[in-house]
CSV table of C-alpha atoms in Angstrom, one decimal:
chain,number,residue,atom,x,y,z
A,17,MET,CA,23.1,-2.4,17.5
A,18,ASN,CA,20.7,-4.5,19.3
A,19,LEU,CA,19.8,-7.2,17.1
A,20,THR,CA,17.6,-9.1,19.4
A,21,LYS,CA,15.3,-6.2,19.4
A,22,ILE,CA,15.3,-5.7,15.8
A,23,TYR,CA,14.7,-9.5,15.1
A,24,ARG,CA,11.5,-9.2,17.3
A,25,PHE,CA,9.8,-7.4,14.5
A,26,ILE,CA,11.2,-9.4,11.7
A,27,PRO,CA,8.2,-12.3,12.2
A,28,ILE,CA,6.0,-9.3,12.1
A,29,ALA,CA,7.2,-7.7,8.9
A,30,PHE,CA,7.1,-11.0,6.8
A,31,ILE,CA,3.7,-12.0,7.7
A,32,TYR,CA,3.0,-8.5,6.7
A,33,LEU,CA,4.8,-9.0,3.6
A,34,SER,CA,3.3,-12.9,3.1
A,35,LEU,CA,-0.2,-11.3,3.5
A,36,SER,CA,0.5,-8.9,0.7
A,37,PHE,CA,1.4,-11.3,-1.7
A,38,SER,CA,-1.6,-13.3,-0.9
A,39,LEU,CA,-3.9,-10.7,-1.7
A,40,LYS,CA,-3.5,-11.5,-5.3
A,41,ALA,CA,-5.9,-9.6,-7.7
A,42,ALA,CA,-6.2,-10.3,-11.3
A,43,GLU,CA,-6.7,-8.5,-14.5
A,44,THR,CA,-9.4,-9.5,-17.1
A,45,VAL,CA,-10.0,-8.5,-20.6
A,46,GLU,CA,-13.4,-9.3,-22.8
A,47,ILE,CA,-12.8,-10.2,-26.3
A,48,SER,CA,-15.4,-11.0,-29.0
A,49,GLY,CA,-15.2,-14.4,-30.3
A,50,SER,CA,-15.0,-18.1,-28.8
A,51,PRO,CA,-12.4,-19.6,-26.5
A,52,ASP,CA,-11.0,-21.4,-29.0
A,53,ASP,CA,-10.4,-18.3,-31.7
A,54,LEU,CA,-9.1,-16.7,-28.7
A,55,ASN,CA,-6.8,-19.8,-27.8
A,56,LEU,CA,-5.4,-19.7,-31.0
A,57,LYS,CA,-4.4,-15.8,-30.9
A,58,LEU,CA,-3.1,-16.3,-27.4
A,59,VAL,CA,-1.1,-19.0,-28.2
A,60,ALA,CA,0.7,-17.2,-31.4
A,61,LEU,CA,1.4,-14.1,-29.2
A,62,LEU,CA,2.9,-16.3,-26.3
A,63,ASN,CA,5.0,-17.9,-28.9
A,64,GLN,CA,6.2,-14.7,-30.4
A,65,LEU,CA,7.5,-13.4,-26.8
A,66,ASP,CA,8.8,-16.7,-25.7
A,67,PRO,CA,7.8,-20.3,-26.2
A,68,ASN,CA,8.8,-21.2,-22.5
A,69,TYR,CA,5.5,-21.8,-21.5
A,70,TYR,CA,3.1,-25.0,-20.9
A,71,SER,CA,-0.9,-25.6,-21.1
A,72,ASP,CA,-2.0,-26.5,-17.6
A,73,ASP,CA,-5.3,-29.0,-17.3
A,74,LYS,CA,-6.0,-27.7,-14.0
A,75,THR,CA,-8.4,-25.0,-15.8
A,76,LYS,CA,-10.3,-23.9,-12.4
A,77,GLY,CA,-13.7,-23.8,-14.4
A,78,PHE,CA,-12.1,-22.0,-17.6
A,79,VAL,CA,-11.2,-23.8,-20.9
A,80,TYR,CA,-7.5,-23.0,-21.1
A,81,ARG,CA,-4.7,-22.4,-18.9
A,82,TYR,CA,-1.1,-21.4,-19.6
A,83,LYS,CA,1.7,-20.9,-17.1
A,84,HIS,CA,5.4,-20.0,-17.5
A,85,THR,CA,8.1,-22.3,-17.0
A,86,TRP,CA,11.3,-21.2,-15.3
A,87,LYS,CA,13.2,-20.5,-18.5
A,88,ASN,CA,10.5,-18.1,-19.3
A,89,PRO,CA,11.5,-14.4,-18.0
A,90,TYR,CA,7.9,-13.2,-17.8
A,91,ASP,CA,5.7,-14.3,-14.9
A,92,PHE,CA,1.8,-15.3,-15.9
A,93,ASP,CA,-1.0,-17.4,-15.2
A,94,ILE,CA,-3.4,-17.0,-18.0
A,95,TYR,CA,-6.7,-18.3,-18.4
A,96,ILE,CA,-9.5,-18.5,-21.2
A,97,GLY,CA,-13.3,-18.8,-20.7
A,98,LYS,CA,-16.6,-17.8,-21.6
A,99,VAL,CA,-18.1,-14.2,-20.4
A,100,GLY,CA,-21.2,-16.3,-19.5
A,101,LYS,CA,-22.8,-19.2,-20.5
A,102,ASN,CA,-25.0,-18.4,-23.1
A,103,SER,CA,-22.3,-15.3,-24.1
A,104,PRO,CA,-20.3,-15.7,-27.5
A,105,ASP,CA,-17.4,-13.5,-26.2
A,106,SER,CA,-14.5,-14.8,-24.4
A,107,VAL,CA,-12.6,-13.6,-21.2
A,108,LEU,CA,-9.3,-13.8,-20.5
A,109,ARG,CA,-7.7,-13.6,-16.8
A,110,ILE,CA,-4.0,-12.5,-16.1
A,111,GLU,CA,-2.7,-13.6,-13.0
A,112,SER,CA,0.9,-12.9,-11.8
A,113,THR,CA,3.1,-12.5,-8.5
A,114,LYS,CA,3.6,-9.1,-9.5
A,115,VAL,CA,0.6,-6.4,-10.2
A,116,GLY,CA,2.8,-4.8,-12.6
A,117,GLN,CA,3.0,-7.7,-15.0
A,118,GLU,CA,-0.8,-8.1,-14.6
A,119,ARG,CA,-1.6,-5.0,-15.8
A,120,MET,CA,1.5,-5.2,-18.4
A,121,TRP,CA,-0.3,-8.1,-20.1
A,122,LYS,CA,-3.7,-6.5,-20.0
A,123,GLN,CA,-2.4,-3.7,-22.0
A,124,ILE,CA,-0.6,-5.9,-24.4
A,125,PHE,CA,-4.0,-8.0,-25.4
A,126,GLU,CA,-6.0,-4.9,-25.4
A,127,GLN,CA,-3.7,-3.3,-27.9
A,128,GLU,CA,-2.8,-6.7,-29.7
A,129,LEU,CA,-6.2,-8.6,-29.6
A,130,LEU,CA,-8.8,-5.5,-29.4
A,131,ARG,CA,-6.8,-3.6,-31.6
A,132,ASN,CA,-7.5,-0.6,-29.1
A,133,PRO,CA,-5.4,2.9,-29.7
A,134,PRO,CA,-2.7,3.7,-27.5
A,135,LYS,CA,-3.5,6.1,-24.4
A,136,GLU,CA,-2.4,9.4,-24.4
A,137,ASP,CA,0.0,9.3,-21.6
A,138,ALA,CA,1.4,5.9,-22.6
A,139,VAL,CA,5.0,5.7,-23.4
A,140,ALA,CA,6.9,3.4,-25.4
A,141,LEU,CA,9.9,1.4,-23.7
A,142,SER,CA,13.6,1.8,-23.7
A,143,LYS,CA,16.3,-0.8,-23.5
A,144,LYS,CA,17.7,-1.9,-20.3
A,145,TYR,CA,21.0,-3.4,-19.7
A,146,ASN,CA,21.9,-6.7,-17.7
A,147,ILE,CA,25.4,-5.4,-16.9
A,148,ILE,CA,23.8,-2.4,-15.0
A,149,SER,CA,21.3,-4.2,-13.2
A,150,GLN,CA,24.3,-6.9,-12.0
A,151,GLY,CA,26.5,-4.4,-11.3
A,152,LEU,CA,24.0,-2.6,-8.8
A,153,ASN,CA,23.0,-6.1,-7.2
A,154,LEU,CA,26.5,-6.2,-6.3
A,155,ILE,CA,26.1,-3.1,-3.9
A,156,SER,CA,22.6,-4.0,-2.9
A,157,PRO,CA,19.7,-5.9,-4.3
A,158,ILE,CA,17.6,-2.9,-3.7
A,159,ALA,CA,19.5,-0.9,-5.8
A,160,SER,CA,19.1,-3.5,-8.9
A,161,VAL,CA,15.1,-3.6,-8.1
A,162,GLY,CA,14.9,0.3,-8.3
A,163,TYR,CA,17.0,0.0,-11.9
A,164,ASN,CA,14.9,-2.4,-13.6
A,165,SER,CA,11.3,-1.1,-11.7
A,166,TRP,CA,12.2,2.4,-13.3
A,167,LYS,CA,9.7,3.0,-16.0
A,168,SER,CA,8.9,-0.5,-16.4
A,169,PRO,CA,5.3,-1.7,-16.7
A,170,LEU,CA,6.8,-5.1,-15.2
A,171,TYR,CA,6.3,-3.1,-11.9
A,172,THR,CA,4.2,-0.9,-9.9
A,173,SER,CA,5.4,0.9,-6.7
A,174,ARG,CA,3.6,-1.5,-4.8
A,175,ASP,CA,5.8,-4.2,-6.6
A,176,THR,CA,9.0,-2.2,-6.1
A,177,LEU,CA,8.4,-1.5,-2.4
A,178,LEU,CA,7.7,-5.3,-1.5
A,179,SER,CA,10.4,-6.5,-3.5
A,180,SER,CA,12.9,-4.1,-1.9
A,181,ALA,CA,11.3,-5.0,1.5
A,182,ILE,CA,12.2,-8.4,1.2
A,183,TYR,CA,15.7,-8.4,0.0
A,184,PHE,CA,16.4,-5.8,2.8
A,185,LEU,CA,14.7,-8.0,5.4
A,186,ALA,CA,16.6,-11.2,4.2
A,187,ASP,CA,19.9,-9.1,4.2
A,188,LEU,CA,19.0,-8.3,7.8
A,189,VAL,CA,18.4,-11.7,9.0
A,190,LEU,CA,21.3,-13.5,7.1
A,191,VAL,CA,23.9,-10.7,7.3
A,192,GLY,CA,23.1,-9.5,10.9
A,193,GLY,CA,22.8,-13.0,12.2
A,194,ALA,CA,26.1,-14.0,10.6
A,195,TYR,CA,27.6,-10.6,11.7
A,196,TYR,CA,26.3,-11.6,15.4
A,197,TYR,CA,27.7,-15.0,15.3
A,198,ALA,CA,31.2,-13.9,14.3
A,199,GLN,CA,31.3,-11.4,16.8
A,200,GLU,CA,30.4,-13.8,19.4
A,201,LYS,CA,32.8,-16.0,18.4
A,202,LEU,CA,35.5,-13.6,19.1
A,203,PRO,CA,38.0,-14.8,22.2
A,204,ASN,CA,37.5,-12.9,25.2
A,205,LYS,CA,40.1,-11.1,27.2
A,206,ASN,CA,40.9,-13.1,30.4
A,207,ILE,CA,41.6,-11.1,33.9
A,208,TRP,CA,45.5,-11.1,33.5
A,209,GLU,CA,45.1,-9.5,30.1
A,210,ASN,CA,42.7,-7.3,31.3
A,211,MET,CA,45.0,-6.0,33.9
A,212,MET,CA,48.0,-5.7,31.8
A,213,ASN,CA,46.0,-3.8,29.2
A,214,GLU,CA,47.0,-5.9,26.5
A,215,LYS,CA,45.2,-5.6,23.1
A,216,GLY,CA,42.2,-7.6,22.5
A,217,PRO,CA,41.1,-10.1,19.9
A,218,GLY,CA,40.0,-7.4,17.6
A,219,ASN,CA,37.0,-6.4,15.4
A,220,VAL,CA,34.4,-9.1,14.0
A,221,TRP,CA,36.5,-9.3,10.6
A,222,ASN,CA,39.5,-10.9,12.7
A,223,SER,CA,37.0,-13.6,13.5
A,224,PRO,CA,37.6,-17.1,11.8
A,225,ASP,CA,33.8,-17.2,11.6
A,226,SER,CA,33.7,-13.6,9.3
A,227,ILE,CA,33.4,-15.9,6.0
A,228,GLY,CA,29.8,-16.3,7.4
A,229,ILE,CA,29.1,-12.5,6.5
A,230,PHE,CA,30.5,-12.8,2.8
A,231,ALA,CA,28.5,-16.2,2.7
A,232,ALA,CA,25.4,-14.4,3.6
A,233,LEU,CA,26.1,-11.4,1.3
A,234,ALA,CA,26.2,-13.7,-1.5
A,235,ILE,CA,22.8,-15.8,-1.0
A,236,THR,CA,20.7,-12.5,-1.4
A,237,ARG,CA,22.9,-11.3,-4.6
A,238,GLY,CA,22.9,-14.7,-5.9
A,239,ILE,CA,19.0,-14.7,-6.0
A,240,ARG,CA,18.9,-11.2,-7.0
A,241,ALA,CA,20.9,-12.2,-10.0
A,242,PHE,CA,18.7,-14.5,-11.4
A,243,ASP,CA,15.7,-12.1,-10.8
A,244,ALA,CA,17.6,-9.2,-12.4
A,245,TRP,CA,18.2,-11.3,-15.8
A,246,GLU,CA,14.3,-12.1,-15.6
A,247,ASP,CA,13.5,-8.8,-15.2
A,248,THR,CA,15.8,-7.2,-17.8
A,249,SER,CA,15.4,-10.0,-20.0
A,250,ALA,CA,11.2,-9.9,-20.1
A,251,HIS,CA,11.5,-5.8,-20.4
A,252,ASN,CA,13.7,-6.1,-23.6
A,253,LYS,CA,11.6,-8.8,-25.1
A,254,THR,CA,8.4,-6.2,-24.7
A,255,ALA,CA,10.7,-3.3,-25.6
A,256,GLN,CA,11.0,-5.1,-29.2
A,257,TYR,CA,7.4,-4.3,-30.1
A,258,SER,CA,5.6,-1.3,-30.9
A,259,TRP,CA,3.1,-1.5,-27.7
A,260,THR,CA,3.0,1.8,-25.1
A,261,PHE,CA,2.5,1.6,-21.5
A,262,ARG,CA,1.0,3.5,-18.8
A,263,PHE,CA,2.9,3.0,-15.6
């Protein structure tokens, strides 16, 4: 495998993924009533799901803003403001690093705050198991992403593709680099050993630096272990309620 050729494409791939994430969209929901009234309802709902969030004073022109903490398995940045200067109605703006979570929150607010009836093709959520996600993560972080994204409003197809691509590239860079380094550190046979056709130093796993390959594997799996816990926990917290979702 020519790692040099592969690595030439890695910066391009990372730039593409970075641009994909930077093009952050948002979901909005218009709700009757003042921002203060809406704020009371939103706080009650957020406390019901997970109390680990905080109010941010940097509202960017909105009246209220709430963000998750690292202890909260959800990923959200929610704003409350007025629809217009002279309008009596309010607007909720939902931002997240995942498009799926933005859409999930919008569907929750439509059902919980607007009391909209569920869509015909919307379905209830089934429980997911962290032990399965973590077990798949040991094989490959991509397999864990696939399990957590399957029939879950937390992910869209785009979210699944981007998350999988990032873990794939991270494994390629870290594990591939560690493998290449260990291979280069293998001792070479001298002229006499070549003439006598003596056995060489062995494969890369005999290298004293092969431990770096396992360390590289552990990095991506360690990161995914936390992400998998977040995905499973957020999905199951949402599944406790009677909400239904369109994927």
